[in-house]
mmCIF file of C-alpha atoms and ligand atoms in Angstrom:
data_model
loop_
_atom_site.group_PDB
_atom_site.id
_atom_site.type_symbol
_atom_site.label_atom_id
_atom_site.label_comp_id
_atom_site.label_asym_id
_atom_site.label_seq_id
_atom_site.Cartn_x
_atom_site.Cartn_y
_atom_site.Cartn_z
ATOM 1 C CA UNK A 1 76.591 -5.447 -44.626
ATOM 2 C CA UNK A 2 79.476 -3.542 -46.196
ATOM 3 C CA UNK A 3 80.397 -0.564 -44.078
ATOM 4 C CA UNK A 4 83.006 2.170 -44.443
ATOM 5 C CA UNK A 5 83.578 4.145 -41.265
ATOM 6 C CA UNK A 6 85.588 7.366 -41.220
ATOM 7 C CA UNK A 7 87.676 6.230 -44.171
ATOM 8 C CA UNK A 8 90.327 8.638 -45.378
ATOM 9 C CA UNK A 9 92.773 8.210 -48.233
ATOM 10 C CA UNK A 10 95.761 10.287 -49.278
ATOM 11 C CA UNK A 11 97.605 10.329 -52.561
ATOM 12 C CA UNK A 12 100.880 11.806 -51.296
ATOM 13 C CA UNK A 13 99.894 15.095 -49.710
ATOM 14 C CA UNK A 14 96.506 15.168 -51.486
ATOM 15 C CA UNK A 15 93.562 14.061 -49.362
ATOM 16 C CA UNK A 16 91.312 12.222 -51.811
ATOM 17 C CA UNK A 17 88.858 10.811 -49.232
ATOM 18 C CA UNK A 18 88.019 12.601 -46.025
ATOM 19 C CA UNK A 19 86.191 10.615 -43.341
ATOM 20 C CA UNK A 20 83.856 8.682 -45.604
ATOM 21 C CA UNK A 21 80.912 6.981 -43.882
ATOM 22 C CA UNK A 22 78.807 4.841 -46.171
ATOM 23 C CA UNK A 23 77.223 1.422 -46.058
ATOM 24 C CA UNK A 24 75.230 -1.069 -48.076
ATOM 25 C CA UNK A 25 73.011 -3.526 -46.251
ATOM 26 C CA UNK A 26 72.860 -7.107 -47.427
ATOM 27 C CA UNK A 27 70.949 -7.234 -50.714
ATOM 28 C CA UNK A 28 70.795 -3.461 -51.086
ATOM 29 C CA UNK A 29 71.664 -1.468 -54.207
ATOM 30 C CA UNK A 30 73.326 1.778 -53.202
ATOM 31 C CA UNK A 31 74.469 4.470 -55.611
ATOM 32 C CA UNK A 32 77.423 6.841 -55.310
ATOM 33 C CA UNK A 33 76.850 10.009 -57.281
ATOM 34 C CA UNK A 34 79.594 12.480 -57.985
ATOM 35 C CA UNK A 35 81.333 14.428 -60.716
ATOM 36 C CA UNK A 36 84.673 13.436 -62.252
ATOM 37 C CA UNK A 37 87.328 13.412 -59.573
ATOM 38 C CA UNK A 38 84.893 13.429 -56.646
ATOM 39 C CA UNK A 39 86.398 10.257 -55.203
ATOM 40 C CA UNK A 40 84.068 7.431 -56.278
ATOM 41 C CA UNK A 41 86.824 5.235 -57.721
ATOM 42 C CA UNK A 42 89.028 5.970 -54.720
ATOM 43 C CA UNK A 43 86.299 4.601 -52.426
ATOM 44 C CA UNK A 44 86.160 1.382 -54.436
ATOM 45 C CA UNK A 45 89.936 1.033 -54.783
ATOM 46 C CA UNK A 46 90.308 1.447 -51.025
ATOM 47 C CA UNK A 47 87.513 -1.043 -50.320
ATOM 48 C CA UNK A 48 89.060 -3.634 -52.605
ATOM 49 C CA UNK A 49 92.481 -3.175 -50.994
ATOM 50 C CA UNK A 50 94.247 -1.674 -54.000
ATOM 51 C CA UNK A 51 94.819 1.555 -52.070
ATOM 52 C CA UNK A 52 95.557 1.629 -48.378
ATOM 53 C CA UNK A 53 93.256 3.768 -46.232
ATOM 54 C CA UNK A 54 95.123 6.351 -44.160
ATOM 55 C CA UNK A 55 92.568 5.812 -41.413
ATOM 56 C CA UNK A 56 89.170 4.325 -40.798
ATOM 57 C CA UNK A 57 87.590 0.941 -40.996
ATOM 58 C CA UNK A 58 85.987 -1.045 -43.811
ATOM 59 C CA UNK A 59 84.009 -4.029 -42.621
ATOM 60 C CA UNK A 60 82.201 -6.698 -44.542
ATOM 61 C CA UNK A 61 80.029 -8.486 -42.027
ATOM 62 C CA UNK A 62 82.376 -8.918 -39.086
ATOM 63 C CA UNK A 63 85.528 -8.974 -41.204
ATOM 64 C CA UNK A 64 87.841 -5.971 -41.284
ATOM 65 C CA UNK A 65 89.056 -5.465 -44.851
ATOM 66 C CA UNK A 66 91.612 -2.710 -44.225
ATOM 67 C CA UNK A 67 95.053 -4.279 -44.329
ATOM 68 C CA UNK A 68 93.862 -7.372 -46.149
ATOM 69 C CA UNK A 69 95.364 -8.342 -49.518
ATOM 70 C CA UNK A 70 93.137 -7.578 -52.550
ATOM 71 C CA UNK A 71 92.942 -11.284 -53.403
ATOM 72 C CA UNK A 72 91.746 -12.097 -49.868
ATOM 73 C CA UNK A 73 89.089 -9.389 -50.142
ATOM 74 C CA UNK A 74 87.814 -11.034 -53.337
ATOM 75 C CA UNK A 75 87.815 -14.376 -51.533
ATOM 76 C CA UNK A 76 85.620 -12.793 -48.854
ATOM 77 C CA UNK A 77 83.137 -11.879 -51.603
ATOM 78 C CA UNK A 78 83.822 -8.167 -52.128
ATOM 79 C CA UNK A 79 84.577 -7.665 -55.807
ATOM 80 C CA UNK A 80 85.274 -4.545 -57.836
ATOM 81 C CA UNK A 81 84.380 -4.156 -61.507
ATOM 82 C CA UNK A 82 86.749 -1.336 -62.476
ATOM 83 C CA UNK A 83 86.040 1.805 -64.435
ATOM 84 C CA UNK A 84 87.226 1.418 -68.031
ATOM 85 C CA UNK A 85 86.646 -2.360 -67.912
ATOM 86 C CA UNK A 86 90.362 -3.291 -67.796
ATOM 87 C CA UNK A 87 89.943 -6.381 -69.973
ATOM 88 C CA UNK A 88 92.732 -8.345 -71.625
ATOM 89 C CA UNK A 89 91.874 -7.271 -75.199
ATOM 90 C CA UNK A 90 94.043 -9.862 -76.981
ATOM 91 C CA UNK A 91 92.529 -12.742 -75.019
ATOM 92 C CA UNK A 92 89.254 -14.425 -75.843
ATOM 93 C CA UNK A 93 86.016 -13.514 -74.097
ATOM 94 C CA UNK A 94 86.037 -16.971 -72.500
ATOM 95 C CA UNK A 95 89.585 -16.526 -71.158
ATOM 96 C CA UNK A 96 88.717 -13.100 -69.720
ATOM 97 C CA UNK A 97 85.684 -14.575 -67.979
ATOM 98 C CA UNK A 98 87.571 -17.610 -66.724
ATOM 99 C CA UNK A 99 90.231 -15.377 -65.161
ATOM 100 C CA UNK A 100 87.478 -13.887 -63.017
ATOM 101 C CA UNK A 101 86.882 -17.338 -61.559
ATOM 102 C CA UNK A 102 90.513 -17.676 -60.421
ATOM 103 C CA UNK A 103 89.662 -17.661 -56.715
ATOM 104 C CA UNK A 104 87.470 -20.722 -57.283
ATOM 105 C CA UNK A 105 90.018 -22.506 -59.489
ATOM 106 C CA UNK A 106 89.786 -25.708 -57.443
ATOM 107 C CA UNK A 107 86.044 -25.885 -58.044
ATOM 108 C CA UNK A 108 85.822 -26.562 -61.778
ATOM 109 C CA UNK A 109 82.188 -27.675 -61.562
ATOM 110 C CA UNK A 110 81.257 -24.443 -59.788
ATOM 111 C CA UNK A 111 83.163 -22.369 -62.347
ATOM 112 C CA UNK A 112 81.304 -24.081 -65.172
ATOM 113 C CA UNK A 113 77.905 -23.424 -63.595
ATOM 114 C CA UNK A 114 78.750 -19.757 -62.872
ATOM 115 C CA UNK A 115 79.915 -19.420 -66.475
ATOM 116 C CA UNK A 116 76.563 -20.814 -67.621
ATOM 117 C CA UNK A 117 74.822 -18.187 -65.461
ATOM 118 C CA UNK A 118 76.941 -15.415 -67.023
ATOM 119 C CA UNK A 119 76.107 -16.680 -70.520
ATOM 120 C CA UNK A 120 72.420 -16.861 -69.583
ATOM 121 C CA UNK A 121 72.565 -13.232 -68.477
ATOM 122 C CA UNK A 122 74.570 -12.087 -71.529
ATOM 123 C CA UNK A 123 73.829 -14.568 -74.379
ATOM 124 C CA UNK A 124 75.885 -12.505 -76.842
ATOM 125 C CA UNK A 125 79.004 -13.390 -74.829
ATOM 126 C CA UNK A 126 78.360 -17.073 -75.455
ATOM 127 C CA UNK A 127 78.105 -16.377 -79.174
ATOM 128 C CA UNK A 128 81.358 -14.413 -79.111
ATOM 129 C CA UNK A 129 83.196 -16.511 -76.514
ATOM 130 C CA UNK A 130 86.098 -17.400 -78.845
ATOM 131 C CA UNK A 131 86.596 -13.841 -80.109
ATOM 132 C CA UNK A 132 89.209 -11.498 -78.679
ATOM 133 C CA UNK A 133 87.612 -9.284 -76.042
ATOM 134 C CA UNK A 134 89.142 -6.216 -77.716
ATOM 135 C CA UNK A 135 87.150 -6.840 -80.900
ATOM 136 C CA UNK A 136 83.770 -6.503 -79.149
ATOM 137 C CA UNK A 137 81.627 -3.358 -79.007
ATOM 138 C CA UNK A 138 81.871 -1.128 -75.925
ATOM 139 C CA UNK A 139 78.650 -2.507 -74.476
ATOM 140 C CA UNK A 140 79.731 -6.096 -75.014
ATOM 141 C CA UNK A 141 83.102 -5.370 -73.401
ATOM 142 C CA UNK A 142 81.278 -3.959 -70.385
ATOM 143 C CA UNK A 143 79.263 -7.194 -70.243
ATOM 144 C CA UNK A 144 82.558 -9.122 -70.206
ATOM 145 C CA UNK A 145 83.821 -6.925 -67.359
ATOM 146 C CA UNK A 146 80.662 -7.496 -65.320
ATOM 147 C CA UNK A 147 80.640 -11.189 -66.249
ATOM 148 C CA UNK A 148 84.267 -11.511 -65.132
ATOM 149 C CA UNK A 149 83.313 -10.030 -61.744
ATOM 150 C CA UNK A 150 80.369 -12.419 -61.447
ATOM 151 C CA UNK A 151 82.735 -15.328 -62.060
ATOM 152 C CA UNK A 152 84.250 -14.699 -58.641
ATOM 153 C CA UNK A 153 80.736 -15.056 -57.155
ATOM 154 C CA UNK A 154 80.575 -11.726 -55.359
ATOM 155 C CA UNK A 155 78.453 -11.171 -52.304
ATOM 156 C CA UNK A 156 79.049 -7.439 -52.691
ATOM 157 C CA UNK A 157 79.788 -5.994 -56.119
ATOM 158 C CA UNK A 158 81.395 -2.566 -56.561
ATOM 159 C CA UNK A 159 80.510 -1.333 -60.038
ATOM 160 C CA UNK A 160 82.511 1.680 -61.195
ATOM 161 C CA UNK A 161 80.800 3.654 -63.980
ATOM 162 C CA UNK A 162 79.463 0.690 -65.957
ATOM 163 C CA UNK A 163 77.525 2.918 -68.368
ATOM 164 C CA UNK A 164 80.457 5.158 -69.272
ATOM 165 C CA UNK A 165 80.682 5.827 -73.017
ATOM 166 C CA UNK A 166 77.835 3.503 -73.991
ATOM 167 C CA UNK A 167 74.941 4.232 -76.361
ATOM 168 C CA UNK A 168 71.566 4.908 -74.656
ATOM 169 C CA UNK A 169 69.991 1.576 -75.638
ATOM 170 C CA UNK A 170 73.025 -0.305 -74.323
ATOM 171 C CA UNK A 171 72.956 1.758 -71.123
ATOM 172 C CA UNK A 172 69.366 0.635 -70.596
ATOM 173 C CA UNK A 173 70.359 -3.036 -71.020
ATOM 174 C CA UNK A 174 73.268 -2.538 -68.644
ATOM 175 C CA UNK A 175 71.058 -1.140 -65.889
ATOM 176 C CA UNK A 176 68.568 -3.977 -66.423
ATOM 177 C CA UNK A 177 71.410 -6.467 -65.969
ATOM 178 C CA UNK A 178 72.606 -4.701 -62.801
ATOM 179 C CA UNK A 179 69.091 -4.748 -61.385
ATOM 180 C CA UNK A 180 68.855 -8.469 -62.140
ATOM 181 C CA UNK A 181 72.184 -9.175 -60.416
ATOM 182 C CA UNK A 182 70.983 -7.267 -57.348
ATOM 183 C CA UNK A 183 67.578 -8.956 -57.296
ATOM 184 C CA UNK A 184 69.336 -12.329 -57.398
ATOM 185 C CA UNK A 185 70.821 -11.430 -54.004
ATOM 186 C CA UNK A 186 74.098 -9.606 -54.637
ATOM 187 C CA UNK A 187 74.656 -6.401 -52.693
ATOM 188 C CA UNK A 188 75.629 -3.654 -55.140
ATOM 189 C CA UNK A 189 77.457 -0.368 -54.758
ATOM 190 C CA UNK A 190 77.190 1.503 -58.015
ATOM 191 C CA UNK A 191 79.244 4.588 -58.883
ATOM 192 C CA UNK A 192 77.567 6.454 -61.714
ATOM 193 C CA UNK A 193 77.380 9.778 -63.467
ATOM 194 C CA UNK A 194 74.212 8.582 -65.166
ATOM 195 C CA UNK A 195 72.317 9.644 -62.058
ATOM 196 C CA UNK A 196 68.734 9.203 -63.164
ATOM 197 C CA UNK A 197 69.123 5.660 -64.475
ATOM 198 C CA UNK A 198 71.171 4.658 -61.437
ATOM 199 C CA UNK A 199 68.757 6.147 -58.895
ATOM 200 C CA UNK A 200 65.812 4.437 -60.524
ATOM 201 C CA UNK A 201 67.183 1.007 -59.614
ATOM 202 C CA UNK A 202 68.671 2.052 -56.240
ATOM 203 C CA UNK A 203 67.222 2.008 -52.751
ATOM 204 C CA UNK A 204 69.568 4.687 -51.383
ATOM 205 C CA UNK A 205 72.313 6.964 -52.622
ATOM 206 C CA UNK A 206 75.188 9.126 -51.465
ATOM 207 C CA UNK A 207 76.496 12.265 -53.121
ATOM 208 C CA UNK A 208 80.242 12.720 -52.959
ATOM 209 C CA UNK A 209 82.061 15.974 -53.642
ATOM 210 C CA UNK A 210 85.760 16.638 -53.131
ATOM 211 C CA UNK A 211 86.284 13.399 -51.233
ATOM 212 C CA UNK A 212 83.422 14.012 -48.781
ATOM 213 C CA UNK A 213 79.888 12.692 -48.541
ATOM 214 C CA UNK A 214 77.758 15.822 -48.815
ATOM 215 C CA UNK A 215 74.322 14.220 -48.979
ATOM 216 C CA UNK A 216 72.636 10.900 -48.458
ATOM 217 C CA UNK A 217 69.080 9.708 -48.734
ATOM 218 C CA UNK A 218 66.591 7.317 -50.207
ATOM 219 C CA UNK A 219 66.154 7.076 -53.954
ATOM 220 C CA UNK A 220 63.039 9.243 -53.825
ATOM 221 C CA UNK A 221 64.618 11.856 -51.571
ATOM 222 C CA UNK A 222 67.505 12.309 -53.987
ATOM 223 C CA UNK A 223 65.373 12.092 -57.140
ATOM 224 C CA UNK A 224 63.210 14.899 -55.744
ATOM 225 C CA UNK A 225 66.049 16.979 -54.342
ATOM 226 C CA UNK A 226 66.405 20.281 -56.193
ATOM 227 C CA UNK A 227 70.211 20.480 -55.871
ATOM 228 C CA UNK A 228 70.690 16.874 -56.990
ATOM 229 C CA UNK A 229 68.363 17.342 -59.941
ATOM 230 C CA UNK A 230 70.217 20.473 -60.990
ATOM 231 C CA UNK A 231 73.723 19.052 -60.599
ATOM 232 C CA UNK A 232 73.299 15.439 -61.684
ATOM 233 C CA UNK A 233 69.998 14.912 -63.473
ATOM 234 C CA UNK A 234 69.394 18.021 -65.518
ATOM 235 C CA UNK A 235 65.678 18.035 -66.189
HETATM 236 P P1 ATP B 1 86.260 9.623 -62.162
HETATM 237 O O1 ATP B 1 84.900 9.194 -62.486
HETATM 238 O O2 ATP B 1 86.777 10.717 -63.045
HETATM 239 O O3 ATP B 1 87.231 8.486 -61.986
HETATM 240 P P2 ATP B 1 86.064 9.687 -59.313
HETATM 241 O O4 ATP B 1 84.917 10.299 -58.588
HETATM 242 O O5 ATP B 1 86.088 8.214 -59.424
HETATM 243 O O6 ATP B 1 86.153 10.334 -60.733
HETATM 244 P P3 ATP B 1 88.715 9.444 -58.219
HETATM 245 O O7 ATP B 1 89.257 8.740 -59.427
HETATM 246 O O8 ATP B 1 88.487 8.662 -57.004
HETATM 247 O O9 ATP B 1 87.380 10.217 -58.607
HETATM 248 O O10 ATP B 1 89.686 10.663 -57.901
HETATM 249 C C1 ATP B 1 89.550 11.481 -56.745
HETATM 250 C C2 ATP B 1 90.660 12.504 -56.743
HETATM 251 O O11 ATP B 1 91.909 11.850 -56.524
HETATM 252 C C3 ATP B 1 90.796 13.283 -58.055
HETATM 253 O O12 ATP B 1 91.165 14.593 -57.744
HETATM 254 C C4 ATP B 1 91.943 12.555 -58.756
HETATM 255 O O13 ATP B 1 92.634 13.437 -59.617
HETATM 256 C C5 ATP B 1 92.808 12.125 -57.605
HETATM 257 N N1 ATP B 1 93.535 10.876 -57.874
HETATM 258 C C6 ATP B 1 92.984 9.708 -58.254
HETATM 259 N N2 ATP B 1 93.935 8.743 -58.351
HETATM 260 C C7 ATP B 1 95.109 9.333 -58.027
HETATM 261 C C8 ATP B 1 96.451 8.864 -57.925
HETATM 262 N N3 ATP B 1 96.771 7.588 -58.186
HETATM 263 N N4 ATP B 1 97.410 9.773 -57.562
HETATM 264 C C9 ATP B 1 97.080 11.049 -57.280
HETATM 265 N N5 ATP B 1 95.827 11.562 -57.333
HETATM 266 C C10 ATP B 1 94.854 10.711 -57.710
#
């Protein structure tokens, strides 16, 4: 289980996260809904150790992650796939993917088999493995970003806005891939503005506004909630 307890984060004098309490049980797919600037990325950046929580605890199983180096957090199996993909555009697809396997660099056999799994999930990446990542379409670049995260063999994957800026058909493929990753046993926390598509594959969700959790519930509770429908789903 990945559990954030009373986590707060400040950027200077600005309180970006205020006593956040959220969790994902082993194997669960949990969605974080929220508008731009609500604090979704800040939750992930704090969990992955890139920002230091001002207070609170973040545990993965029995391990406390607060205070741990980002690389150690990845080694413990908690891996963030960042918003905006953050690829190395002038490097090949293969190189970008291989970099994701850095924590397992002494296990070349394991890296090769994980790479085969990534290519099985996204066959187009195998076709384009020698091309520069920056030359791929937006959807394919997102596949590289997710594939790179998978290369570190996450137990819990934090996916930050994977559908951002993608065409509807590609969004559909992306959510299918995320569902597959989850069904194969990886715990997923998914931050999304594409609320309907995200909720459909989730078991539970949280709504975050102004750095606070303002609502939580099962997929069906949130899908049927009037305020959520109005603010995040539309129809
Ligand atoms: P988005 O989808 O737009 O990234 P978000 O829900 O992920 O939104 P965050 O990026 O976590 O939101 O931002 C939460 C708040 O913290 C926003 O008001 C943002 O402007 C602010 N913020 C984020 N990063 C920093 C930073 N490095 N320094 C100062 N303020 C920041």
